[in-house]
Each structure stands twice: as structure tokens, then as C-alpha cells.
Amino acid sequence: MKYIKSYILLALMVLAVTGCKQEDLKDDVNALKDRVTLLEEQVKLLNENIAFFSKVLVRQTVDNGDGTFTEVPAYSISEVLVNDGTTFTAKFNDGNVLTLAIGSKGTVTTPQLGVNPETGKWMLNGSDTPYNAVGANSSVDGDKPEFNIALDNSTRQYYWQVRFGDSERWDPVTDAEGNKVVYVTEVDGELAKDNLFKDAKVEENEFVLTYYTNGDGQDPTNEVRIPIISDLSCVINVLEKDMADGYWEIGKEGASAEVEIKGDHCFVIAPHGWEASISETLTDGKAILTVKKSATASAGLKSRATANNTDEVVVQVNKGMYWAVAKVKVREAVTSYYSQVYDQGGDITVGNVTINKATYPGGIPLSTKNATITKDGVYFIPQGVDAVISSTSFNKLVLISDNPKGEPVTVDNTDKFNVTGIAGEFIAQNVIFKKENNPFMQIDATGITLKNLVLDGCKVTIASGKNFLNAFKGGDNSIGNIYLEGNRFAFNQTADYQASRLFNFSGTFDNVLYSRNLSADVSIINNVFYSTTNNYTINGTILFLGNDDTAGVYDAKKTVTIENNTFINFICGSQPMVRGRIEGAVVFRNLLLWSDVVDSSSKAKNSYLLNVHSKTPSGLTFENLLKFDKNKQIQTNYWHSLPSGYTQTKVEAASSDPFDVSAGATFDLENGVFIPTAEYANYGAQQR
């Protein structure tokens, strides 16, 4: 789905070149939007149908007591909420509400999906897949296919993709000759009909579904029936805070959850290494499910790698020969996850750096009794521990939140970080730095170097009119690697249009102007830069090497990448976003620039992305750049001081406000959360 917007942009470019009338262009664009919307609806409905069908297929083997066995549905329906003859919405007895559409608008002819009655395997375009439709031992859910479409840029065609499970990769759907199946929206000018299901209806107390065995809209067919029983249900209600990645996380003392039960008898099954029980006394149809790790089971991180039915707790309730089944995946709650990975010799990736015991020895887990950081080291900070940095000078400092869910921890940074020594490192993952300093960090003398400056998932607050890093007192090429990903940079503006720089390599000291060279790949990816006060803009710069041809030189072998970032009231006015004698490559991609400048402000007039002075960059990319000015219009140009041989270009303006809250956007200045409307979801930072 991520290619749809680029497809629309390509279509617009082609139409613009052919010189269509404005009315024709508008009609063509609207038709294309309608087609994309239909495409999304079709994929959504197909996946909903498969989810419904998979639930219906699961069977339970019942011992009749006379040497014979009967297969009955493992699930039942407690209520049919919608039944208009073609669309059915049913509430199953495990609490799931699913919808089935028979031959309705949006369902598709391809791919052909069926079930082999002999093997119980899903069939795709007439051939068996390795995946079970009914479940390996009849009482468990089978693997469920999920479909998607993707654009092949080389052919400009949409093709079907399929996967069996969230952890699996998307693979192309192929025909008998091995060719990728092209997505089809229409057949002979009409919307395609569903070729998997022939009919569905409610007959007294049963839901009856007839499906084509081969998934091609032709006989033979199979019929499957599922009972509609209003007083048979089983629903496990685990609190959202206790879930992570689809798992119920169980602590050392075990955990409990409420279960809603209707039926005659209740049974609970625990996976190997676990114990589970359910209270005998039911009050208002509710019981308590208790789960804990077996005392004889081995503990450790290996339990987190399980991803199949062997990690499911199953609760079953019967009424006569029918059953209601509810399931929940369980795993051990690990409160010090990354320190365990580290201790066991594993790798931890922070940005583009790998942390382990061999390369970064001496890891220190902090606690409420030991929460002070006084010297160099690798520190693992648990949730709820507010670490305090009591020193301001470091050579190698690594700070990692020890939370397995990626939740941030807070660090009280008493003063700016003063880098000391040679081949130093400053690395942090999922850390909220509490204080704004002037600057946040600095290299204060020649001969001091930073091997790595990496922030991943952090929040940094920068004082009004101040910088993140000052390094003009250091020597040339004092930093080897700059990597910022998934961070929030909050500028506490106290006046409008005050200047701030993220990386500052030029400045005056003792009446001498210093402009330092830089030889480091600079990656600024998936970050948010914002003014914490609406209507107070930032006169901002990301990378500054100097004002003119005395500026520092950026290495021809290196690349500045500024990609998937959102800028809120961050206007590159008096200085462009990148400025210096740039010989290396520069990439501006997928940026979303938003401003709310008050009309009375005379300061913010124009904004710029790049000034290379007299140099020629080794490579240039300007791609998928979008801006929106809510009040005062600000022209945002690619170039400040246009070099010879280049053409000035303006950043495209969005047709509507990407952060219109009434249209579903999130605009949260307090927490730095900015999620655009669906129309602009592929622009800017992909933080959700």
C-alpha cells in the first residue's frame, strides 16, 4: 500500500505534461482516487472474508462414548448482527465480531483460494500450499492467509501478495506457470464477484456457508454449518496494559484475567511449561483465569521466541455437543530484557550501531538503589527508575531503556554533555532527557573526537535560540558517525523566529571565526522537530558548516540523508536546512513541513533546503517533499543562492491541512505526537 501515493504523483506528472484542461485533470484525478479507494476496499473485504471462513472451518472431535466420534464446529455464533442476504456480521462465542460478504462490491476474482478436502490444506490457484486451513489436530485454528497488493515500479502494475501469519514475509501470488498474478478491479466492465463463496444463509439455529472447493467459482462445492447458540460463549478479557505484541505477559507471580462464560462445563488447557486454572465459582457468568509459569519449566528469553499454537492457553466451554473456544498467547514478562540479551552475549541494535559484551564491555543495570551515572559505561535503565547523570564530561556513554516494549525512561541530565577523549561515543535508545541545556552537548577543544553520536527513539529538549551540538571549537572531522532515528526534538521557544541549529560546526570564539570540516555520514531519519509553543516558530537549521566560501567542507565520499522527518513550525529562513561547502551527496526525501505563522509576523518570509556555496555535491535527491502553511504562506525553495547549472524549485504545497484534527489527525504539542490524516500518511515521520 505504501506505493499508492507515488503512483498518484506519477499520474499527475504525466497528465501535466500532456497539457489537459483543468476540468479534465480534476476528473482524471478523482477517477484515480476512486480506483485506489476501491482497490483498498477489495483487499480489506477479501481478508475479512478469509478471517470469517477460517473461524467456521475449525472443527472439534467429540467422543460419543460408543466407540464412534463426531466432528462438530469448535466455534459457535452467539448472534447474527447483520443479515441482508449478501452481508453477514456475526458475533462468535469467543467475542470476535467478523463480517462475511458474498458476491458483494469489492470482492475479487483473483487469487483463487480454496480448501483441499483430503489434505485440509489451503489451495492457492489450484495448488496446495503448506498451510493448514482446518488446523493440524482439528481442535486448533489453522494458518490464515492474508492478502495485499503492491506496485511493481518496473512494470507499473499492481500484483497480489500473500502471507500466512504476521511474522511471515509477503510473497507474490503466482499462477500455474509461475507468473505473478496481476490485480484485477473489473471484469468485462463490471465489478468482479467473489469466486470462493457460493452462498450463505441462516437456517433456524444454524449458519450455513457453501463454498467452491477450488476457489474458481465453479463446482464442486462444500457446505459447512455452524450453530447459532445464544447461551454458549467464552471470552477471555486480558487488560490491554498486560498485552504486548499479541501476547499476555505473565510475571513471576503469575497473572489473572476475567473470563466471560456461558455453557455447561468449562475446561482450560495450558501449553507445555505453564500452569492454568479457572475458578469453579461463576458469578454473573464470569470466572477468573489464572496462569503462571510452571515451577519445573526453564526460564529465560527463549520463551519469547515461540510463535505458534504451543504458547496458547485455551479455555473451552460446551453445551451439549457444541463448544465455544477462547485462546490467548502467553509469554514471560521480562522487565530487564535488554540487559538479559546483553548478559547472554546477544546483540542490541541502537540506530546503526550494534551493542554487545565484546564491543562494549562492562554493562551496568541500574535500579532504584543505584540510579546515578557517574562515569563512562553501558547503562541499562529499567522502567520507573529516573536515572541521574552527576557528571558532565564523558568519553563513552551508552544509555538504553531496559523495557522490552520500547517504552522510554527518563534521565536527569544536569548540564550539557562535554565530550572528552579520543574515539568517544554518545549512544542512547528510548531515553527522555529532562533538561534543556545550552547547548545539549559540545566538543570543546581540538583533538577530541566522537566515533559515534547516535540517538534512537529519544526525546531532547532544546532551549529557545540554542543548539543541540556545538563543535566549532573542536578539530576538523571530529565526528565519525551521526545517526538520529525516531527521535523528538522539542524547541522551547520563548519568542518568535529565534535561531537554533541541530549540528553547529561554525562559530566565533575569542573574536576568531571557526568553520570546521566534516567527514561523517549524517543520517536524520524519522524524527520530529517542533516548537512546543504554537505560533512561535523556530528559525532552524539541521547542519551548519558556515556562511560563505570560508565555510567547512563536507567530504565528497559522505552523504547527508534527511528522510521521513516532520517539521512543525521549524522554518529554515536565515539559514537553509543544510549549509556549507558541500562536496558529498545530500538526500531530502519524504519530508512534511507544517507552519502556523501568525499573519502579523514579518520575520518568516522564505524557507530553504540547501546552500552548497561554490561546491558541487556528488549527488542530489529531492523527493516527495510537501509543505502546508496554515496562515501566512511561506515559499519553501530547494536552493538558497542557486548554483550555476541548477533550476530553482519550490516544495509542493498540500491541498489540505495534513494535521486537521477534525479529519482524524493527531496534533499534540505537549507530547510531540503528530500523526497526519490518512491522505498524507506516507509523508513525514512514521512515528505512531
JSON list of N, CA and C in Angstrom, two decimals, residues 570-572 577 593-595 605-610 625-629 633-639 648-653:
[
{"chain": "A", "resi": 570, "resn": "PHE", "atom": "N", "xyz": [9.10, 24.75, 12.18]},
{"chain": "A", "resi": 570, "resn": "PHE", "atom": "CA", "xyz": [10.56, 24.75, 12.04]},
{"chain": "A", "resi": 570, "resn": "PHE", "atom": "C", "xyz": [10.84, 25.27, 10.64]},
{"chain": "A", "resi": 571, "resn": "ILE", "atom": "N", "xyz": [11.21, 26.56, 10.55]},
{"chain": "A", "resi": 571, "resn": "ILE", "atom": "CA", "xyz": [11.35, 27.23, 9.26]},
{"chain": "A", "resi": 571, "resn": "ILE", "atom": "C", "xyz": [12.81, 27.56, 9.04]},
{"chain": "A", "resi": 572, "resn": "CYS", "atom": "N", "xyz": [13.36, 27.07, 7.91]},
{"chain": "A", "resi": 572, "resn": "CYS", "atom": "CA", "xyz": [14.78, 27.29, 7.61]},
{"chain": "A", "resi": 572, "resn": "CYS", "atom": "C", "xyz": [14.90, 28.61, 6.84]},
{"chain": "A", "resi": 577, "resn": "MET", "atom": "N", "xyz": [18.29, 24.49, 5.57]},
{"chain": "A", "resi": 577, "resn": "MET", "atom": "CA", "xyz": [18.33, 23.28, 6.39]},
{"chain": "A", "resi": 577, "resn": "MET", "atom": "C", "xyz": [19.74, 22.69, 6.43]},
{"chain": "A", "resi": 593, "resn": "LEU", "atom": "N", "xyz": [6.56, 19.53, 6.01]},
{"chain": "A", "resi": 593, "resn": "LEU", "atom": "CA", "xyz": [6.85, 20.80, 6.68]},
{"chain": "A", "resi": 593, "resn": "LEU", "atom": "C", "xyz": [5.54, 21.54, 6.92]},
{"chain": "A", "resi": 594, "resn": "TRP", "atom": "N", "xyz": [5.25, 21.85, 8.18]},
{"chain": "A", "resi": 594, "resn": "TRP", "atom": "CA", "xyz": [3.97, 22.47, 8.55]},
{"chain": "A", "resi": 594, "resn": "TRP", "atom": "C", "xyz": [4.25, 23.71, 9.38]},
{"chain": "A", "resi": 595, "resn": "SER", "atom": "N", "xyz": [3.52, 24.78, 9.10]},
{"chain": "A", "resi": 595, "resn": "SER", "atom": "CA", "xyz": [3.71, 26.00, 9.88]},
{"chain": "A", "resi": 595, "resn": "SER", "atom": "C", "xyz": [2.37, 26.65, 10.19]},
{"chain": "A", "resi": 605, "resn": "LYS", "atom": "N", "xyz": [9.65, 34.71, 6.11]},
{"chain": "A", "resi": 605, "resn": "LYS", "atom": "CA", "xyz": [9.22, 35.03, 4.75]},
{"chain": "A", "resi": 605, "resn": "LYS", "atom": "C", "xyz": [9.44, 33.86, 3.80]},
{"chain": "A", "resi": 606, "resn": "ASN", "atom": "N", "xyz": [10.69, 33.42, 3.71]},
{"chain": "A", "resi": 606, "resn": "ASN", "atom": "CA", "xyz": [11.03, 32.31, 2.83]},
{"chain": "A", "resi": 606, "resn": "ASN", "atom": "C", "xyz": [11.77, 31.24, 3.61]},
{"chain": "A", "resi": 607, "resn": "SER", "atom": "N", "xyz": [11.77, 30.04, 3.07]},
{"chain": "A", "resi": 607, "resn": "SER", "atom": "CA", "xyz": [12.46, 28.91, 3.69]},
{"chain": "A", "resi": 607, "resn": "SER", "atom": "C", "xyz": [13.27, 28.20, 2.62]},
{"chain": "A", "resi": 608, "resn": "TYR", "atom": "N", "xyz": [14.39, 27.60, 3.03]},
{"chain": "A", "resi": 608, "resn": "TYR", "atom": "CA", "xyz": [15.30, 26.99, 2.06]},
{"chain": "A", "resi": 608, "resn": "TYR", "atom": "C", "xyz": [15.81, 25.64, 2.57]},
{"chain": "A", "resi": 609, "resn": "LEU", "atom": "N", "xyz": [16.15, 24.76, 1.63]},
{"chain": "A", "resi": 609, "resn": "LEU", "atom": "CA", "xyz": [16.65, 23.45, 2.00]},
{"chain": "A", "resi": 609, "resn": "LEU", "atom": "C", "xyz": [18.18, 23.35, 1.95]},
{"chain": "A", "resi": 610, "resn": "LEU", "atom": "N", "xyz": [18.83, 24.02, 0.97]},
{"chain": "A", "resi": 610, "resn": "LEU", "atom": "CA", "xyz": [20.25, 23.71, 0.74]},
{"chain": "A", "resi": 610, "resn": "LEU", "atom": "C", "xyz": [21.01, 24.92, 0.21]},
{"chain": "A", "resi": 625, "resn": "LEU", "atom": "N", "xyz": [8.50, 15.81, -1.24]},
{"chain": "A", "resi": 625, "resn": "LEU", "atom": "CA", "xyz": [8.57, 16.89, -0.26]},
{"chain": "A", "resi": 625, "resn": "LEU", "atom": "C", "xyz": [7.24, 17.64, -0.27]},
{"chain": "A", "resi": 626, "resn": "LEU", "atom": "N", "xyz": [6.70, 17.92, 0.90]},
{"chain": "A", "resi": 626, "resn": "LEU", "atom": "CA", "xyz": [5.38, 18.53, 0.99]},
{"chain": "A", "resi": 626, "resn": "LEU", "atom": "C", "xyz": [5.34, 19.53, 2.13]},
{"chain": "A", "resi": 627, "resn": "LYS", "atom": "N", "xyz": [4.65, 20.65, 1.92]},
{"chain": "A", "resi": 627, "resn": "LYS", "atom": "CA", "xyz": [4.52, 21.64, 2.97]},
{"chain": "A", "resi": 627, "resn": "LYS", "atom": "C", "xyz": [3.07, 22.09, 3.08]},
{"chain": "A", "resi": 628, "resn": "PHE", "atom": "N", "xyz": [2.75, 22.66, 4.25]},
{"chain": "A", "resi": 628, "resn": "PHE", "atom": "CA", "xyz": [1.44, 23.29, 4.44]},
{"chain": "A", "resi": 628, "resn": "PHE", "atom": "C", "xyz": [1.61, 24.44, 5.41]},
{"chain": "A", "resi": 629, "resn": "ASP", "atom": "N", "xyz": [1.19, 25.63, 4.96]},
{"chain": "A", "resi": 629, "resn": "ASP", "atom": "CA", "xyz": [1.24, 26.82, 5.80]},
{"chain": "A", "resi": 629, "resn": "ASP", "atom": "C", "xyz": [-0.19, 27.20, 6.16]},
{"chain": "A", "resi": 633, "resn": "GLN", "atom": "N", "xyz": [1.51, 32.34, 4.13]},
{"chain": "A", "resi": 633, "resn": "GLN", "atom": "CA", "xyz": [2.18, 31.50, 3.15]},
{"chain": "A", "resi": 633, "resn": "GLN", "atom": "C", "xyz": [3.68, 31.78, 3.12]},
{"chain": "A", "resi": 634, "resn": "ILE", "atom": "N", "xyz": [4.46, 30.73, 3.22]},
{"chain": "A", "resi": 634, "resn": "ILE", "atom": "CA", "xyz": [5.92, 30.83, 3.22]},
{"chain": "A", "resi": 634, "resn": "ILE", "atom": "C", "xyz": [6.46, 30.03, 2.05]},
{"chain": "A", "resi": 635, "resn": "GLN", "atom": "N", "xyz": [7.14, 30.70, 1.14]},
{"chain": "A", "resi": 635, "resn": "GLN", "atom": "CA", "xyz": [7.70, 30.00, -0.01]},
{"chain": "A", "resi": 635, "resn": "GLN", "atom": "C", "xyz": [8.91, 29.19, 0.42]},
{"chain": "A", "resi": 636, "resn": "THR", "atom": "N", "xyz": [8.87, 27.87, 0.20]},
{"chain": "A", "resi": 636, "resn": "THR", "atom": "CA", "xyz": [9.98, 27.00, 0.56]},
{"chain": "A", "resi": 636, "resn": "THR", "atom": "C", "xyz": [10.69, 26.55, -0.72]},
{"chain": "A", "resi": 637, "resn": "ASN", "atom": "N", "xyz": [11.93, 27.00, -0.89]},
{"chain": "A", "resi": 637, "resn": "ASN", "atom": "CA", "xyz": [12.71, 26.71, -2.09]},
{"chain": "A", "resi": 637, "resn": "ASN", "atom": "C", "xyz": [13.71, 25.59, -1.83]},
{"chain": "A", "resi": 638, "resn": "TYR", "atom": "N", "xyz": [14.05, 24.89, -2.90]},
{"chain": "A", "resi": 638, "resn": "TYR", "atom": "CA", "xyz": [15.11, 23.89, -2.79]},
{"chain": "A", "resi": 638, "resn": "TYR", "atom": "C", "xyz": [16.45, 24.57, -2.48]},
{"chain": "A", "resi": 639, "resn": "TRP", "atom": "N", "xyz": [16.71, 25.70, -3.15]},
{"chain": "A", "resi": 639, "resn": "TRP", "atom": "CA", "xyz": [18.04, 26.30, -3.10]},
{"chain": "A", "resi": 639, "resn": "TRP", "atom": "C", "xyz": [18.03, 27.67, -2.44]},
{"chain": "A", "resi": 648, "resn": "GLN", "atom": "N", "xyz": [15.80, 26.60, -9.89]},
{"chain": "A", "resi": 648, "resn": "GLN", "atom": "CA", "xyz": [15.10, 26.77, -8.62]},
{"chain": "A", "resi": 648, "resn": "GLN", "atom": "C", "xyz": [13.76, 26.03, -8.66]},
{"chain": "A", "resi": 649, "resn": "THR", "atom": "N", "xyz": [13.45, 25.34, -7.57]},
{"chain": "A", "resi": 649, "resn": "THR", "atom": "CA", "xyz": [12.21, 24.59, -7.45]},
{"chain": "A", "resi": 649, "resn": "THR", "atom": "C", "xyz": [11.59, 24.86, -6.09]},
{"chain": "A", "resi": 650, "resn": "LYS", "atom": "N", "xyz": [10.27, 24.92, -6.04]},
{"chain": "A", "resi": 650, "resn": "LYS", "atom": "CA", "xyz": [9.56, 25.13, -4.79]},
{"chain": "A", "resi": 650, "resn": "LYS", "atom": "C", "xyz": [9.01, 23.81, -4.27]},
{"chain": "A", "resi": 651, "resn": "VAL", "atom": "N", "xyz": [8.98, 23.67, -2.97]},
{"chain": "A", "resi": 651, "resn": "VAL", "atom": "CA", "xyz": [8.37, 22.49, -2.36]},
{"chain": "A", "resi": 651, "resn": "VAL", "atom": "C", "xyz": [6.86, 22.56, -2.58]},
{"chain": "A", "resi": 652, "resn": "GLU", "atom": "N", "xyz": [6.27, 21.45, -2.97]},
{"chain": "A", "resi": 652, "resn": "GLU", "atom": "CA", "xyz": [4.84, 21.39, -3.28]},
{"chain": "A", "resi": 652, "resn": "GLU", "atom": "C", "xyz": [4.00, 21.66, -2.03]},
{"chain": "A", "resi": 653, "resn": "ALA", "atom": "N", "xyz": [2.92, 22.40, -2.21]},
{"chain": "A", "resi": 653, "resn": "ALA", "atom": "CA", "xyz": [2.00, 22.69, -1.11]},
{"chain": "A", "resi": 653, "resn": "ALA", "atom": "C", "xyz": [0.87, 21.68, -1.08]}
]
